Coordinates of C-alpha atoms in Angstrom, one line a residue:
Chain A
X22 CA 55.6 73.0 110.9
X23 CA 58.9 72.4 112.3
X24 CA 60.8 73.3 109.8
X25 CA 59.6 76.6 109.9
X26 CA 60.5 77.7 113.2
X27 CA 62.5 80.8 114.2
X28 CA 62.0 83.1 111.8
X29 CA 58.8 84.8 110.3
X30 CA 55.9 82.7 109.6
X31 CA 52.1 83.6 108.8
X32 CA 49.6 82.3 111.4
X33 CA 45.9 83.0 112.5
X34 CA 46.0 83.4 116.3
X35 CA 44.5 79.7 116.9
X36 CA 47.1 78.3 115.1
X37 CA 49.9 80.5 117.2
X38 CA 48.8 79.7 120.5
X39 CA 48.6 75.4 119.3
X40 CA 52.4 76.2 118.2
X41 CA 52.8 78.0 121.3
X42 CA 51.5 74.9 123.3
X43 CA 53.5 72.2 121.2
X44 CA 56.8 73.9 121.7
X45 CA 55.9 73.8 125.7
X46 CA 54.8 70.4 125.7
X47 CA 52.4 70.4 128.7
X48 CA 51.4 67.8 130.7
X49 CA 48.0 67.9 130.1
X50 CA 45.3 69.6 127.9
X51 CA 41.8 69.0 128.5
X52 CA 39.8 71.2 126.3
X53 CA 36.4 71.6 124.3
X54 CA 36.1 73.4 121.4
X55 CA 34.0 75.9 121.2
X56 CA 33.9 79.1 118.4
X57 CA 36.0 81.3 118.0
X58 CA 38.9 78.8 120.2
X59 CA 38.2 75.8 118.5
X60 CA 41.2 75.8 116.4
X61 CA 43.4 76.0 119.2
X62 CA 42.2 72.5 120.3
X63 CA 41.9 70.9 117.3
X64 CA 45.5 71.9 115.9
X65 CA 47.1 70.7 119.1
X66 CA 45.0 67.5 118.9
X67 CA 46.9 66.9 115.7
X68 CA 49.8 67.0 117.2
X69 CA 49.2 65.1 120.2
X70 CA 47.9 62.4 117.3
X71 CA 51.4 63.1 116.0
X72 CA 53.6 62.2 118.6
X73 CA 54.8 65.4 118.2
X74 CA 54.1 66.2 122.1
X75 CA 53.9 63.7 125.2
X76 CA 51.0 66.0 126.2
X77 CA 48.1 63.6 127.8
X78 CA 44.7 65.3 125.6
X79 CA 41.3 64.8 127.2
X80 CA 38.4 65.2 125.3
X81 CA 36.0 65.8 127.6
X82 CA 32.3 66.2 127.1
X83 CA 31.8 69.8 128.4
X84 CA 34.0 72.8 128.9
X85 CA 32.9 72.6 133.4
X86 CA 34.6 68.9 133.2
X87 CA 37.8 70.0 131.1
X88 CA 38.7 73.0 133.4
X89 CA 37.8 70.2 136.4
X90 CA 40.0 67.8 134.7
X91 CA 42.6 70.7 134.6
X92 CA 42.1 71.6 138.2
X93 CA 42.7 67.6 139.1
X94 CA 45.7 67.2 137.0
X95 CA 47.0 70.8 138.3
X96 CA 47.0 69.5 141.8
X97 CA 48.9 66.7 141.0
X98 CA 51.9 68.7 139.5
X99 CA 51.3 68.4 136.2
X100 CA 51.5 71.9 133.8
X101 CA 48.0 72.5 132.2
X102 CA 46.5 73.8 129.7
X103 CA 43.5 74.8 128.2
X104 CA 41.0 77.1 125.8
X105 CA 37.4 78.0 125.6
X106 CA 35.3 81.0 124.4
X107 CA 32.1 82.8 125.4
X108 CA 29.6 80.4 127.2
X109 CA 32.7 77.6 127.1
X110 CA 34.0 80.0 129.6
X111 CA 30.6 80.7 131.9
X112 CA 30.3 77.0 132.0
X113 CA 33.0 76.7 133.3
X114 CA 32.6 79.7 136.4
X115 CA 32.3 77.3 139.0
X116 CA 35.1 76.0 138.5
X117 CA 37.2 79.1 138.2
X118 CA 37.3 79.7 141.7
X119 CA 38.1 76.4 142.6
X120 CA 41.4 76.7 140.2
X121 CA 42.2 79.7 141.7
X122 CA 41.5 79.1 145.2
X123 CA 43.8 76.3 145.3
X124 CA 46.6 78.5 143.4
X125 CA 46.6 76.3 140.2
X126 CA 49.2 77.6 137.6
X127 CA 47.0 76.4 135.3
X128 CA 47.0 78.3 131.3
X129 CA 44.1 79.1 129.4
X130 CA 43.6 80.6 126.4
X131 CA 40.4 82.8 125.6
X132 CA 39.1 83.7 122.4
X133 CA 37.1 86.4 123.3
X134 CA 33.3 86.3 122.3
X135 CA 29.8 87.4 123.5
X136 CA 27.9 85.7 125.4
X137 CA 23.7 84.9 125.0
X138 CA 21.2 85.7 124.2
X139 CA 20.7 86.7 121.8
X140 CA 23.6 83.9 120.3
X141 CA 26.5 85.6 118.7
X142 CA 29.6 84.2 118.2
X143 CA 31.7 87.2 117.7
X144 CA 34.3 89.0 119.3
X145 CA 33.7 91.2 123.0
X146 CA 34.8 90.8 126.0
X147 CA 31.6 89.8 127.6
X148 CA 33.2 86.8 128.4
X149 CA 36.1 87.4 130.2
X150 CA 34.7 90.6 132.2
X151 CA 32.6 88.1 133.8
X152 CA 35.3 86.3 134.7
X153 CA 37.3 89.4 136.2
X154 CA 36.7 88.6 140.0
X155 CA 37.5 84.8 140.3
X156 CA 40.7 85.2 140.6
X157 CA 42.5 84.7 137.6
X158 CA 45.2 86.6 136.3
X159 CA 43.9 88.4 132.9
X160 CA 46.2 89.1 130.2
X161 CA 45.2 91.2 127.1
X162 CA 46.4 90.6 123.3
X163 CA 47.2 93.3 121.0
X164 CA 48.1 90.9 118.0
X165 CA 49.0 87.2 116.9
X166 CA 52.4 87.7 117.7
X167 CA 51.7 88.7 120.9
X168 CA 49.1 86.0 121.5
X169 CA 51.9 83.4 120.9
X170 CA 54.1 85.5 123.3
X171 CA 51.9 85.9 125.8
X172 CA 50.8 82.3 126.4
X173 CA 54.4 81.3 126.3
X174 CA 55.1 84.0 128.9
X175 CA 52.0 83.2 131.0
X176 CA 53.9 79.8 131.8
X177 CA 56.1 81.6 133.9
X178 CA 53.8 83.9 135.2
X179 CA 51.3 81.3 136.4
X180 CA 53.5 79.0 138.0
X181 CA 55.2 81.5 139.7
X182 CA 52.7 83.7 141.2
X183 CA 51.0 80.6 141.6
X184 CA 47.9 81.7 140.4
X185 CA 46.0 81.0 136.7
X186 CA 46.2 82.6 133.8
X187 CA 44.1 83.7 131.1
X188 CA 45.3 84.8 127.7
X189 CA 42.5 86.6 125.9
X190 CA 42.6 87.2 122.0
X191 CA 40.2 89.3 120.5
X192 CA 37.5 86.3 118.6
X193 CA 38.0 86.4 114.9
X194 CA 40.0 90.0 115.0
X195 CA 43.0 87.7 116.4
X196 CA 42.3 83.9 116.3
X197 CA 40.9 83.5 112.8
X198 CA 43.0 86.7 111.3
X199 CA 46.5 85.4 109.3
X200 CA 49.3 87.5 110.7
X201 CA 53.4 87.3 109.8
X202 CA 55.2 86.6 112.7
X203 CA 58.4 85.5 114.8
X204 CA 58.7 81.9 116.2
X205 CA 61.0 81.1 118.2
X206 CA 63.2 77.6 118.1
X207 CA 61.4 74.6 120.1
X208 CA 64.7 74.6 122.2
X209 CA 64.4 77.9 123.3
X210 CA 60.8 78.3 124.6
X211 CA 61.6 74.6 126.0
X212 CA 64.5 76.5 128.1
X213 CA 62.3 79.5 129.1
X214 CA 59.5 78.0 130.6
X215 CA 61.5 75.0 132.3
X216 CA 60.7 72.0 133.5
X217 CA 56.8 72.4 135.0
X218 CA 55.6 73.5 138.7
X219 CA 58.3 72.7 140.4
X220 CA 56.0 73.1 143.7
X221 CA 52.8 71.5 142.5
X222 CA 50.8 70.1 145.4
X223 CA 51.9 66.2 144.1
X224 CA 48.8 64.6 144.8
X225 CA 50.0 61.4 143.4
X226 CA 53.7 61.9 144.2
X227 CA 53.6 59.4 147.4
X228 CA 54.4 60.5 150.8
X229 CA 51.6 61.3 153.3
X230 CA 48.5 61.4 151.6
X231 CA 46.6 64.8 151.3
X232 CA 43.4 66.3 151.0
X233 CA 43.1 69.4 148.4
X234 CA 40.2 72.0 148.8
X235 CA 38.7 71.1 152.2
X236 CA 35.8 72.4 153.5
X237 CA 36.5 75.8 155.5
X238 CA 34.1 77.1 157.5
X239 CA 33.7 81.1 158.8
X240 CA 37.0 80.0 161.2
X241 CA 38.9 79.8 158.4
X242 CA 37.7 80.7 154.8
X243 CA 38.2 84.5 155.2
X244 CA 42.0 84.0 155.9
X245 CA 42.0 81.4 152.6
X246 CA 40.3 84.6 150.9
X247 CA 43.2 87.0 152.5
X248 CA 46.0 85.0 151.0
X249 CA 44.4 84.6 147.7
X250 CA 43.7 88.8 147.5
X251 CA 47.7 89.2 149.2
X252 CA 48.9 86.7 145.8
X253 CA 47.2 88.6 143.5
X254 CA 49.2 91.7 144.7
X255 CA 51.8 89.7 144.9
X256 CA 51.5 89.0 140.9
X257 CA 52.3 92.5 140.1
X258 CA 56.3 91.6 140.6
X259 CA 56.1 88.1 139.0
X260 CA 54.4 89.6 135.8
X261 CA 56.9 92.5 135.6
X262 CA 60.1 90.5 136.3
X263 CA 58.7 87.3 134.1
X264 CA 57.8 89.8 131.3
X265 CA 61.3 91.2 131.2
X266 CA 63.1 88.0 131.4
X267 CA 60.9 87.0 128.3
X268 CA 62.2 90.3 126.4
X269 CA 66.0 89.7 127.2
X270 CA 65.0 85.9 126.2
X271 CA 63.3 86.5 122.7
X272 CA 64.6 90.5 121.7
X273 CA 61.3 91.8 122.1
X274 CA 59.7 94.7 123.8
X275 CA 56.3 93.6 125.6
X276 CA 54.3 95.6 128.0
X277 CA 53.6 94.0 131.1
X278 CA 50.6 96.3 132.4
X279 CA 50.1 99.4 129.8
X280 CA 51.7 100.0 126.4
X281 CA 52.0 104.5 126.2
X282 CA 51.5 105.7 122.3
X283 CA 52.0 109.4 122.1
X284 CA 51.2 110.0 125.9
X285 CA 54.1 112.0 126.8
X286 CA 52.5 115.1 126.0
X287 CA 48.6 114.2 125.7
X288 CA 46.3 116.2 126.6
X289 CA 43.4 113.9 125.8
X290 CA 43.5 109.8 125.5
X291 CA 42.2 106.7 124.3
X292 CA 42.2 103.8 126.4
X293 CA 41.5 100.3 125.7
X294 CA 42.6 96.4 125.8
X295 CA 42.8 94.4 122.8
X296 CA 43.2 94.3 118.6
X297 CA 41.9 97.4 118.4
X298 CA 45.0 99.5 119.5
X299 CA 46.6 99.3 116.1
X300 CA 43.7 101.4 114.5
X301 CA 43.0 103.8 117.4
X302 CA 47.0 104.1 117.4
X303 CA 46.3 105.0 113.7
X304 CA 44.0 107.2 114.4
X305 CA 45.9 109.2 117.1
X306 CA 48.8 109.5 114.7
X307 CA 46.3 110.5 112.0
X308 CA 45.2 113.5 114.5
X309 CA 48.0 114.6 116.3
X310 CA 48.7 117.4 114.1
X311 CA 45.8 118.7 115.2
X312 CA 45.5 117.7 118.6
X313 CA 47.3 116.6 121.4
X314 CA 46.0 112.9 121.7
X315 CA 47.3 109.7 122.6
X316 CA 46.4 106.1 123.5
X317 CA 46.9 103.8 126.2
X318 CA 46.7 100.2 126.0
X319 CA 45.9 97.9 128.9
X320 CA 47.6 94.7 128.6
X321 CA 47.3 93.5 132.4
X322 CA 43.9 93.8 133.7
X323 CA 43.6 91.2 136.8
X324 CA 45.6 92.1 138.7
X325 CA 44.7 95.6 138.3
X326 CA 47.2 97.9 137.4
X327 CA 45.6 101.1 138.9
X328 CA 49.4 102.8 139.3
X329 CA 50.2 102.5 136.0
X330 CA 47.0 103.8 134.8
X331 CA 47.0 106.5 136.8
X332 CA 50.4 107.6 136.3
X333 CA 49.9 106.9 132.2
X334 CA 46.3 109.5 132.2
X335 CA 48.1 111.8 135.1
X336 CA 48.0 114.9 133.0
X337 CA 45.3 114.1 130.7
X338 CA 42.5 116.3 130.7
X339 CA 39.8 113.7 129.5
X340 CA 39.6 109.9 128.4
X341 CA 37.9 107.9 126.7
X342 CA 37.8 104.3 127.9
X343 CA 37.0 102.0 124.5
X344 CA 35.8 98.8 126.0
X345 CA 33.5 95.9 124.2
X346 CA 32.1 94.4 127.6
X347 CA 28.6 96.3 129.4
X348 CA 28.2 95.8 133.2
X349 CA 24.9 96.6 132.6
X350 CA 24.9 98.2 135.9
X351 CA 23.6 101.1 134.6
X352 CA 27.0 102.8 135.3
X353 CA 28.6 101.5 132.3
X354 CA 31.5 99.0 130.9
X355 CA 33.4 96.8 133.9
X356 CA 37.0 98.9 132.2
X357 CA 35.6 102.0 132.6
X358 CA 34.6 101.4 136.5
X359 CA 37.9 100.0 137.0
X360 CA 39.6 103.2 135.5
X361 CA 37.4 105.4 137.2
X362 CA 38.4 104.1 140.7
X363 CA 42.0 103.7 139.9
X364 CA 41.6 107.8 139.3
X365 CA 39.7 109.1 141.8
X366 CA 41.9 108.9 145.1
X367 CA 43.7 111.3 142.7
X368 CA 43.8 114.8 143.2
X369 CA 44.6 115.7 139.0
X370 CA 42.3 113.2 137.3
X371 CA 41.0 113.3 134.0
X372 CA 37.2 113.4 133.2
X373 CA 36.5 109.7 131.8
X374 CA 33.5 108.9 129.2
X375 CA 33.2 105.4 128.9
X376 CA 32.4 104.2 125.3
X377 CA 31.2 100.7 124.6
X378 CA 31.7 99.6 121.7
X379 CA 31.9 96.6 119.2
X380 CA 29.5 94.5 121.0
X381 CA 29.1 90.9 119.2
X382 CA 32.1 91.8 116.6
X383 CA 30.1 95.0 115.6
X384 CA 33.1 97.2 113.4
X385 CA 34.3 100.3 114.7
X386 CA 35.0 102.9 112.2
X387 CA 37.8 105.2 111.8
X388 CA 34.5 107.6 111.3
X389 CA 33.5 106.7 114.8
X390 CA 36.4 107.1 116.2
X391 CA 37.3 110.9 114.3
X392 CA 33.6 111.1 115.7
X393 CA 34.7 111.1 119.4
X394 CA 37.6 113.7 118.9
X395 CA 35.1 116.2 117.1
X396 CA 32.7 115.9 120.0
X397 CA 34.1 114.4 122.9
X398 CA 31.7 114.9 125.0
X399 CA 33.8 115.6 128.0
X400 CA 30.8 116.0 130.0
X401 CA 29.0 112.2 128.9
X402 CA 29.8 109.6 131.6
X403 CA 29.0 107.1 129.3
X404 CA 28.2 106.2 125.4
X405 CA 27.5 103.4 123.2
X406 CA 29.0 103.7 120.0
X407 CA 27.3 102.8 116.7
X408 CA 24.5 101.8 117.9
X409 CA 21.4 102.3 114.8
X410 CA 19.2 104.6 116.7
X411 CA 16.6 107.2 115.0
X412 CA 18.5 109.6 112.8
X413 CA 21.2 107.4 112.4
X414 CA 24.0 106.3 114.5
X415 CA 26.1 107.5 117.2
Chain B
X6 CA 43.0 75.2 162.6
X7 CA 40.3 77.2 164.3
X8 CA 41.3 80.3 165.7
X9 CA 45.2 79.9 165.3
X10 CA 46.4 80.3 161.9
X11 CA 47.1 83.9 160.5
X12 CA 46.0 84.8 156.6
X13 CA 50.1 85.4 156.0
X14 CA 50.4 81.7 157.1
X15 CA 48.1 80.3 154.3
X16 CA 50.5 80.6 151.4
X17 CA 49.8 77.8 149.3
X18 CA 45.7 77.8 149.6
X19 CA 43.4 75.1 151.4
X20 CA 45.6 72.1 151.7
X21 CA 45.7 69.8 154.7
X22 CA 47.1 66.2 155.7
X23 CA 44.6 63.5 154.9
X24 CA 42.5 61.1 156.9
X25 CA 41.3 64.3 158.9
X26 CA 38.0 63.8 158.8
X27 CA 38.6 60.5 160.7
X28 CA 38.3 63.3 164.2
X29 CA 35.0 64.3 162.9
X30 CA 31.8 62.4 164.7
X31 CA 29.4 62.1 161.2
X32 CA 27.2 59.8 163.2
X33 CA 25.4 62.1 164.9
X34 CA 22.8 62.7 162.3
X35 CA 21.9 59.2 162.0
X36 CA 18.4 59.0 161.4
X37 CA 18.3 55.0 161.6
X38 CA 21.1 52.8 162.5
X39 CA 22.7 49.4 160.9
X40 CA 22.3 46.2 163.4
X41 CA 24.6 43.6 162.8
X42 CA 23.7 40.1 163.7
X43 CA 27.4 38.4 163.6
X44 CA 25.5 34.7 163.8
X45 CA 24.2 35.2 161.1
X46 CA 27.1 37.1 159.1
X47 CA 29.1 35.4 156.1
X48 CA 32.0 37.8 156.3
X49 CA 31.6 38.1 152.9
X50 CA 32.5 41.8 153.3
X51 CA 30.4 43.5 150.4
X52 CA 29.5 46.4 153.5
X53 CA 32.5 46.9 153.7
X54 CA 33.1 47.4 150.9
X55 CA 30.4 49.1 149.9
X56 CA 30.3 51.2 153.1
X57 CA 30.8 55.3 151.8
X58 CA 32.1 56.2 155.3
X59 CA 34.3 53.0 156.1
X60 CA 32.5 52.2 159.2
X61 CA 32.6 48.4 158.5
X62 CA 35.0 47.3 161.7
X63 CA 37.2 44.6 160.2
X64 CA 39.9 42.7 162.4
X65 CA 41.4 39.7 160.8
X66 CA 39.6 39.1 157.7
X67 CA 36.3 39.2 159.5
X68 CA 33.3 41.8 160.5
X69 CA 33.4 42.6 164.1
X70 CA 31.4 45.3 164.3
X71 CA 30.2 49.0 163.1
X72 CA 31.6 52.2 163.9
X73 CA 28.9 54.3 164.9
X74 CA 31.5 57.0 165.4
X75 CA 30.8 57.6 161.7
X76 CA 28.0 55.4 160.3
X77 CA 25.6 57.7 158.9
X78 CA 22.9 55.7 158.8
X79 CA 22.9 55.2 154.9
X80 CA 21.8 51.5 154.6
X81 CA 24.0 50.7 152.4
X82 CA 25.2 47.7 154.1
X83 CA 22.4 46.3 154.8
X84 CA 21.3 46.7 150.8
X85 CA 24.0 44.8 149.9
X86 CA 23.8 42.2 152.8
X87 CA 23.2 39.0 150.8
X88 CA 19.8 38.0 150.8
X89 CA 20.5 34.7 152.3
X90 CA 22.6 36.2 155.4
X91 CA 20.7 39.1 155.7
X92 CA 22.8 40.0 158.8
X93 CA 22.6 43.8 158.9
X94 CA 19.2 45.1 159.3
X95 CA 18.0 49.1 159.9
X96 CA 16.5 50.1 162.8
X97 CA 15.5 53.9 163.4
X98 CA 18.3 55.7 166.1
X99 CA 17.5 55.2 169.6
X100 CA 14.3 52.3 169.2

């Protein structure tokens, strides 16, 4: 593998993000592989069985006791990793908060997949969207390249807003899909994500002993609550500065919170998160002789980037939020209520349909997606889209 | 840090020195409470170190006594008395 680094090579997304990981070397990984992630975990166990990283790699018996093996060896200054999928990731809720409440830079790496019943193991982002308030910062992949980028990147991020990070990649679309693309030398990613938190808490570091994650009762715990909120905004700066320091680094030309295709002049818009942007961007270009459409992509989605959206959909007459998660609140898809409250302090906002799609790796269709610009349905709050129903689907 | 400490002030999340529970009275829902007969003690010093709540009074190698400061009661010390010593016994709080 090392003799193929910086320049173009063909990886699936798994296989990125483990070369991602050996070329940062972190302290620790404790992991448990689950579908679609799995790959991530076992390639990096290879090289940990390699020598080719001093990385210490827990196999643990259960995705809860890897992400609290990450939170323990986060506290004590090491740089962490990890990766997990669909119920990986619910088992492991608890324990989200507790990473985030103490400001743990720790990384992990999503492959996005439903969640049961009934048991699918294909791509949405059911996972993840029930994830969205514990505090993690949420990063979206468009492609491979970007998922090797973005974990890389999310080093940086992390440990300097001092918050996690989750890289999601689209299950299957992007962690089992062969893509060309750019690695960079082991030297260079080496010198862009430095040495590890600088500031971890050092539990073992000697000195005065310390006690992480007390118990704070209602004296205290809403001010604990405060700070964590006030870091999250906070993480709006780190993500844009750390994003352009990796493009000056590595030549490249990354989004931090919303990629624009064709929005300068839209009238109407596509908006989404995930692998899906390269055929919706398809499709736009396929219809804008016709129409004036364009797309919007939304890479950053905790924290919320409701300025960018709003500014990106200012003059857009109606949009249609494509999103693979259901709140099931009856009101729609968990992206669709977040872009509908980023809009509607505004005084020009667009009307929004929210279309939920490719549930449990169903295929969207270039058909469905014509489908939505020959009836748009300006006036539908929310749709599901090729779902079999009588008299076919819609 | 009741009362005093401003959200702006809590910068790296809930961290705080050790040993502060040592201020905390966690005897005061003891239900029954450890007696220890030091005549009949071996000082072989399995409560203490058994003990969750280190409230096995130690001064020079030997027991001296129980903290019931912080003894919660558990019986843990007296479990693990040897049979042959038997020098801690439970009694219910306040017999």
């Amino acid at each position: 593998m090392s003799a193929v680094l910086g320049r173009r090579v063909g990886l699936t997304g798994n296989d990125a993000v483990a070369l991602a990981w050996r070329q940062i070397d972190p302290d620790v990984v404790a992991a448990y592989p689950i579908t679609p992630s799995t790959q991530i975990v076992e390639r990096f166990s290879q090289y940990v069985a390699d020598g080719e990283v001093q990385t210490q790699f827990l196999a643990v018996e259960s995705e809860h006791s890897a992400i609290s093996a990450c939170v323990g060896a986060s506290a004590a200054g090491a740089r962490v990793m990890t990766a997990t999928s669909s119920q990986g990731l619910a088992l492991m809720h608890e324990i989200l908060y507790v990473a985030s409440g103490l400001r743990l830079p720790i990384i992990m790496v999503v492959g996005n997949r439903a969640l049961s019943s009934p048991i699918n193991i294909h791509g949405d982002h059911s996972d993840t969207m029930g994830s969205r308030d514990a505090g993690w910062i949420q990063l979206y992949c468009r492609d491979v390249q970007d998922a090797y980028d973005r974990t890389i990147l999310a080093v940086r991020i992390a440990e300097r807003a001092r918050l996690p990070v989750m890289v999601c990649l689209d299950g299957f679309t992007l962690t089992h899909s062969l893509e060309p693309i750019e690695a960079y030398p082991d030297e260079e990613v080496q010198e862009f994500v430095g040495e590890g938190p600088a500031d971890g808490y050092a539990l073992l570091g000697g000195g005065e002993p310390i006690s992480v994650g007390p118990l704070a009762l209602p004296d205290s715990y809403m001010e604990f609550r405060r700070a964590l909120a006030a870091a999250m905004e906070r993480a709006r700066e780190v993500i844009a500065v750390e994003t352009e320091a990796f493009n000056t680094r590595f030549g490249r030309a990354l989004p931090a919170f919303v990629e624009k295709f064709e929005m300068d002049d839209a009238e109407e818009a596509f908006l989404l998160m995930g692998s899906y942007a390269d055929m919706v961007r398809d499709a736009v270009a396929r219809w804008r002789r016709a129409r004036r459409v364009g797309m919007v992509r939304l890479v950053t989605f905790r924290p919320f980037p409701a300025e960018e959206v709003a500014r990106a959909l200012g003059r857009i007459r109606h949009v249609h939020v494509l999103e693979r998660a259901d709140t099931l609140s009856t009101l729609g898809g968990p992206l669709g209520i977040e872009i509908r409250a980023a809009l509607y302090d505004r005084v020009v906002r667009p009307a929004v349909t929210d279309v939920v799609f490719g549930l449990g790796g169903r295929e969207l269709t270039d058909g469905e997606i014509d489908g939505l610009l020959r009836a748009p349905g300006a006036g539908d709050r929310l749709r599901y889209l090729g779902v079999r129903q009588e008299g076919g689907c819609r | 840090m009741a009362g005093s400490v401003t959200w702006r002030q809590l910068d790296r999340g809930p961290v705080i020195p050790g040993g502060t529970s040592r201020g905390f009275s966690t005897g005061d829902w003891r239900q029954e409470a450890p007696i220890l007969d030091l005549d009949r003690c071996v000082h072989c010093m399995l409560c203490w170190l058994y003990c969750p709540d280190s409230s096995i009074l130690v001064a020079g190698g030997r027991v001296v006594g129980i903290d019931y400061e912080h003894c919660k009661g558990c019986g843990i010390c007296a479990a693990v008395c040897p049979p042959r010593a038997s020098a801690i016994r439970m009694e219910a709080e306040g017999a």
